[in-house]
Amino acid sequence: VQLQASGGGLVQDGGSLRLSCVASGRIVPSFSTYSMGWFRQGPGKGREVVAAISRNGETTHYADSVKGRFTISRDNDKNTVYLQMNSLKPEDTAVYYCGARQGVLATVLRRGGDYWGQGTLVTVSS
């Protein structure tokens, strides 16, 4: 499974961005068997989970720092997961990664992804 993340960029404090992560390659048996997560790593920090979504999209999880500002969604027909980021703050500056892991939502939250995208840089200026 290959994951391609995109949508990062430079935005001002309070702005918005939408990240996308497309899965391709040998996705067995299907994209809908993978729980998906967005993670980030800021300057001098470790990787942290930002948001995650269950296989059918009905259950989501958010880090406290992004609740009410970020929304994760997925389109299983397009093998794609999204992260809509609103009201961005300078502390959201980080490289954002998508991760995929087969199984229930809790597994991607606890263990991260079996597969990772290459990361997309989000920079929020004050």
PDB file of C-alpha atoms in Angstrom:
ATOM      1  CA  VAL A   1       0.000   0.000   0.000  1.00  0.00           C
ATOM      2  CA  GLN A   2       1.327   3.422  -0.943  1.00  0.00           C
ATOM      3  CA  LEU A   3      -0.032   6.586   0.638  1.00  0.00           C
ATOM      4  CA  GLN A   4       0.335   9.986  -1.011  1.00  0.00           C
ATOM      5  CA  ALA A   5      -0.393  12.996   1.163  1.00  0.00           C
ATOM      6  CA  SER A   6      -0.920  16.464  -0.255  1.00  0.00           C
ATOM      7  CA  GLY A   7      -2.461  19.837   0.525  1.00  0.00           C
ATOM      8  CA  GLY A   8       0.049  21.363   2.894  1.00  0.00           C
ATOM      9  CA  GLY A   9       1.348  24.880   2.547  1.00  0.00           C
ATOM     10  CA  LEU A  10       1.837  28.267   4.163  1.00  0.00           C
ATOM     11  CA  VAL A  11      -1.215  29.902   5.715  1.00  0.00           C
ATOM     12  CA  GLN A  12      -1.815  32.765   8.104  1.00  0.00           C
ATOM     13  CA  ASP A  13      -3.063  32.421  11.654  1.00  0.00           C
ATOM     14  CA  GLY A  14      -6.798  31.689  11.469  1.00  0.00           C
ATOM     15  CA  GLY A  15      -6.648  30.295   7.956  1.00  0.00           C
ATOM     16  CA  SER A  16      -7.712  26.935   6.565  1.00  0.00           C
ATOM     17  CA  LEU A  17      -6.195  24.045   4.651  1.00  0.00           C
ATOM     18  CA  ARG A  18      -7.479  20.704   3.451  1.00  0.00           C
ATOM     19  CA  LEU A  19      -5.129  17.750   3.406  1.00  0.00           C
ATOM     20  CA  SER A  20      -5.725  14.669   1.283  1.00  0.00           C
ATOM     21  CA  CYS A  21      -4.204  11.208   1.437  1.00  0.00           C
ATOM     22  CA  VAL A  22      -4.733   8.791  -1.439  1.00  0.00           C
ATOM     23  CA  ALA A  23      -4.012   5.088  -1.115  1.00  0.00           C
ATOM     24  CA  SER A  24      -2.804   3.087  -4.089  1.00  0.00           C
ATOM     25  CA  GLY A  25      -1.052  -0.140  -4.924  1.00  0.00           C
ATOM     26  CA  ARG A  26      -1.975  -3.553  -3.607  1.00  0.00           C
ATOM     27  CA  ILE A  27      -4.771  -2.679  -1.164  1.00  0.00           C
ATOM     28  CA  VAL A  28      -5.961  -6.065   0.054  1.00  0.00           C
ATOM     29  CA  PRO A  29      -8.780  -6.770   0.435  1.00  0.00           C
ATOM     30  CA  SER A  30      -9.936  -3.136   0.181  1.00  0.00           C
ATOM     31  CA  PHE A  31      -9.350   0.399   1.497  1.00  0.00           C
ATOM     32  CA  SER A  32     -12.411   0.032   3.690  1.00  0.00           C
ATOM     33  CA  THR A  33     -10.630  -2.545   5.858  1.00  0.00           C
ATOM     34  CA  TYR A  34      -8.104   0.079   7.016  1.00  0.00           C
ATOM     35  CA  SER A  35      -8.560   2.520   9.845  1.00  0.00           C
ATOM     36  CA  MET A  36      -6.855   5.783   8.915  1.00  0.00           C
ATOM     37  CA  GLY A  37      -5.120   8.448  10.926  1.00  0.00           C
ATOM     38  CA  TRP A  38      -3.490  11.810  10.516  1.00  0.00           C
ATOM     39  CA  PHE A  39      -0.401  12.407  12.612  1.00  0.00           C
ATOM     40  CA  ARG A  40       1.970  15.338  12.883  1.00  0.00           C
ATOM     41  CA  GLN A  41       5.478  16.105  13.995  1.00  0.00           C
ATOM     42  CA  GLY A  42       6.299  19.676  14.908  1.00  0.00           C
ATOM     43  CA  PRO A  43       9.769  21.198  15.230  1.00  0.00           C
ATOM     44  CA  GLY A  44      11.631  19.441  18.020  1.00  0.00           C
ATOM     45  CA  LYS A  45       8.645  17.292  18.915  1.00  0.00           C
ATOM     46  CA  GLY A  46       7.670  13.649  18.579  1.00  0.00           C
ATOM     47  CA  ARG A  47       4.958  12.375  16.286  1.00  0.00           C
ATOM     48  CA  GLU A  48       1.477  12.746  17.698  1.00  0.00           C
ATOM     49  CA  VAL A  49      -1.940  11.641  16.555  1.00  0.00           C
ATOM     50  CA  VAL A  50      -4.135  14.457  15.276  1.00  0.00           C
ATOM     51  CA  ALA A  51      -7.247  12.608  14.155  1.00  0.00           C
ATOM     52  CA  ALA A  52      -8.340   9.124  13.176  1.00  0.00           C
ATOM     53  CA  ILE A  53     -11.313   7.555  11.489  1.00  0.00           C
ATOM     54  CA  SER A  54     -12.807   4.092  11.533  1.00  0.00           C
ATOM     55  CA  ARG A  55     -13.039   1.819   8.532  1.00  0.00           C
ATOM     56  CA  ASN A  56     -16.592   2.823   7.618  1.00  0.00           C
ATOM     57  CA  GLY A  57     -16.123   6.466   8.599  1.00  0.00           C
ATOM     58  CA  GLU A  58     -18.728   6.430  11.342  1.00  0.00           C
ATOM     59  CA  THR A  59     -16.356   6.852  14.278  1.00  0.00           C
ATOM     60  CA  THR A  60     -13.727   9.541  14.642  1.00  0.00           C
ATOM     61  CA  HIS A  61     -11.175  10.566  17.243  1.00  0.00           C
ATOM     62  CA  TYR A  62      -9.472  13.922  17.696  1.00  0.00           C
ATOM     63  CA  ALA A  63      -6.627  15.183  19.794  1.00  0.00           C
ATOM     64  CA  ASP A  64      -7.869  17.707  22.338  1.00  0.00           C
ATOM     65  CA  SER A  65      -5.765  20.420  20.743  1.00  0.00           C
ATOM     66  CA  VAL A  66      -7.682  20.233  17.446  1.00  0.00           C
ATOM     67  CA  LYS A  67     -11.231  19.403  18.536  1.00  0.00           C
ATOM     68  CA  GLY A  68     -13.730  21.778  17.014  1.00  0.00           C
ATOM     69  CA  ARG A  69     -11.230  23.009  14.419  1.00  0.00           C
ATOM     70  CA  PHE A  70     -10.242  19.924  12.409  1.00  0.00           C
ATOM     71  CA  THR A  71     -12.485  17.385  10.681  1.00  0.00           C
ATOM     72  CA  ILE A  72     -11.384  14.007   9.367  1.00  0.00           C
ATOM     73  CA  SER A  73     -13.398  12.239   6.681  1.00  0.00           C
ATOM     74  CA  ARG A  74     -12.924   9.508   4.117  1.00  0.00           C
ATOM     75  CA  ASP A  75     -14.228   8.399   0.746  1.00  0.00           C
ATOM     76  CA  ASN A  76     -13.755   4.658   0.420  1.00  0.00           C
ATOM     77  CA  ASP A  77     -14.733   4.702  -3.252  1.00  0.00           C
ATOM     78  CA  LYS A  78     -11.806   7.037  -3.914  1.00  0.00           C
ATOM     79  CA  ASN A  79      -9.379   5.374  -1.456  1.00  0.00           C
ATOM     80  CA  THR A  80      -8.915   8.791   0.119  1.00  0.00           C
ATOM     81  CA  VAL A  81      -8.910  10.304   3.589  1.00  0.00           C
ATOM     82  CA  TYR A  82      -9.144  14.037   4.220  1.00  0.00           C
ATOM     83  CA  LEU A  83      -8.299  16.440   7.005  1.00  0.00           C
ATOM     84  CA  GLN A  84     -10.091  19.774   6.927  1.00  0.00           C
ATOM     85  CA  MET A  85      -8.191  22.209   9.142  1.00  0.00           C
ATOM     86  CA  ASN A  86      -9.858  25.469  10.123  1.00  0.00           C
ATOM     87  CA  SER A  87      -8.851  28.232  12.522  1.00  0.00           C
ATOM     88  CA  LEU A  88      -5.227  27.223  12.174  1.00  0.00           C
ATOM     89  CA  LYS A  89      -2.764  28.392  14.807  1.00  0.00           C
ATOM     90  CA  PRO A  90       1.022  28.764  14.705  1.00  0.00           C
ATOM     91  CA  GLU A  91       1.295  25.768  17.034  1.00  0.00           C
ATOM     92  CA  ASP A  92      -0.284  23.616  14.309  1.00  0.00           C
ATOM     93  CA  THR A  93       2.900  24.048  12.273  1.00  0.00           C
ATOM     94  CA  ALA A  94       4.230  20.560  11.573  1.00  0.00           C
ATOM     95  CA  VAL A  95       4.774  17.879   8.990  1.00  0.00           C
ATOM     96  CA  TYR A  96       1.505  15.994   8.682  1.00  0.00           C
ATOM     97  CA  TYR A  97       1.488  12.280   7.889  1.00  0.00           C
ATOM     98  CA  CYS A  98      -1.317   9.909   7.066  1.00  0.00           C
ATOM     99  CA  GLY A  99      -1.177   6.375   8.357  1.00  0.00           C
ATOM    100  CA  ALA A 100      -3.155   3.255   7.553  1.00  0.00           C
ATOM    101  CA  ARG A 101      -3.632   0.145   9.639  1.00  0.00           C
ATOM    102  CA  GLN A 102      -5.998  -2.752   9.104  1.00  0.00           C
ATOM    103  CA  GLY A 103      -8.423  -3.247  11.936  1.00  0.00           C
ATOM    104  CA  VAL A 104     -10.460  -1.195  14.335  1.00  0.00           C
ATOM    105  CA  LEU A 105      -9.892   2.469  15.109  1.00  0.00           C
ATOM    106  CA  ALA A 106      -8.191   1.785  18.427  1.00  0.00           C
ATOM    107  CA  THR A 107      -5.326  -0.026  16.726  1.00  0.00           C
ATOM    108  CA  VAL A 108      -4.258   2.925  14.596  1.00  0.00           C
ATOM    109  CA  LEU A 109      -4.513   5.188  17.625  1.00  0.00           C
ATOM    110  CA  ARG A 110      -2.359   2.909  19.777  1.00  0.00           C
ATOM    111  CA  ARG A 111       0.130   1.695  17.206  1.00  0.00           C
ATOM    112  CA  GLY A 112       0.133   4.205  14.370  1.00  0.00           C
ATOM    113  CA  GLY A 113       0.120   3.057  10.788  1.00  0.00           C
ATOM    114  CA  ASP A 114       1.358  -0.086   9.106  1.00  0.00           C
ATOM    115  CA  TYR A 115       1.789   2.173   6.118  1.00  0.00           C
ATOM    116  CA  TRP A 116       2.751   5.834   6.049  1.00  0.00           C
ATOM    117  CA  GLY A 117       2.545   8.667   3.593  1.00  0.00           C
ATOM    118  CA  GLN A 118       5.565  10.836   2.910  1.00  0.00           C
ATOM    119  CA  GLY A 119       4.331  13.815   4.914  1.00  0.00           C
ATOM    120  CA  THR A 120       3.142  17.251   3.891  1.00  0.00           C
ATOM    121  CA  LEU A 121       4.365  20.437   5.560  1.00  0.00           C
ATOM    122  CA  VAL A 122       1.876  22.827   7.118  1.00  0.00           C
ATOM    123  CA  THR A 123       3.236  26.203   8.211  1.00  0.00           C
ATOM    124  CA  VAL A 124       1.026  28.680  10.039  1.00  0.00           C
ATOM    125  CA  SER A 125       2.401  32.197  10.317  1.00  0.00           C
ATOM    126  CA  SER A 126       1.429  34.565  13.117  1.00  0.00           C
TER     127      SER A 126
END
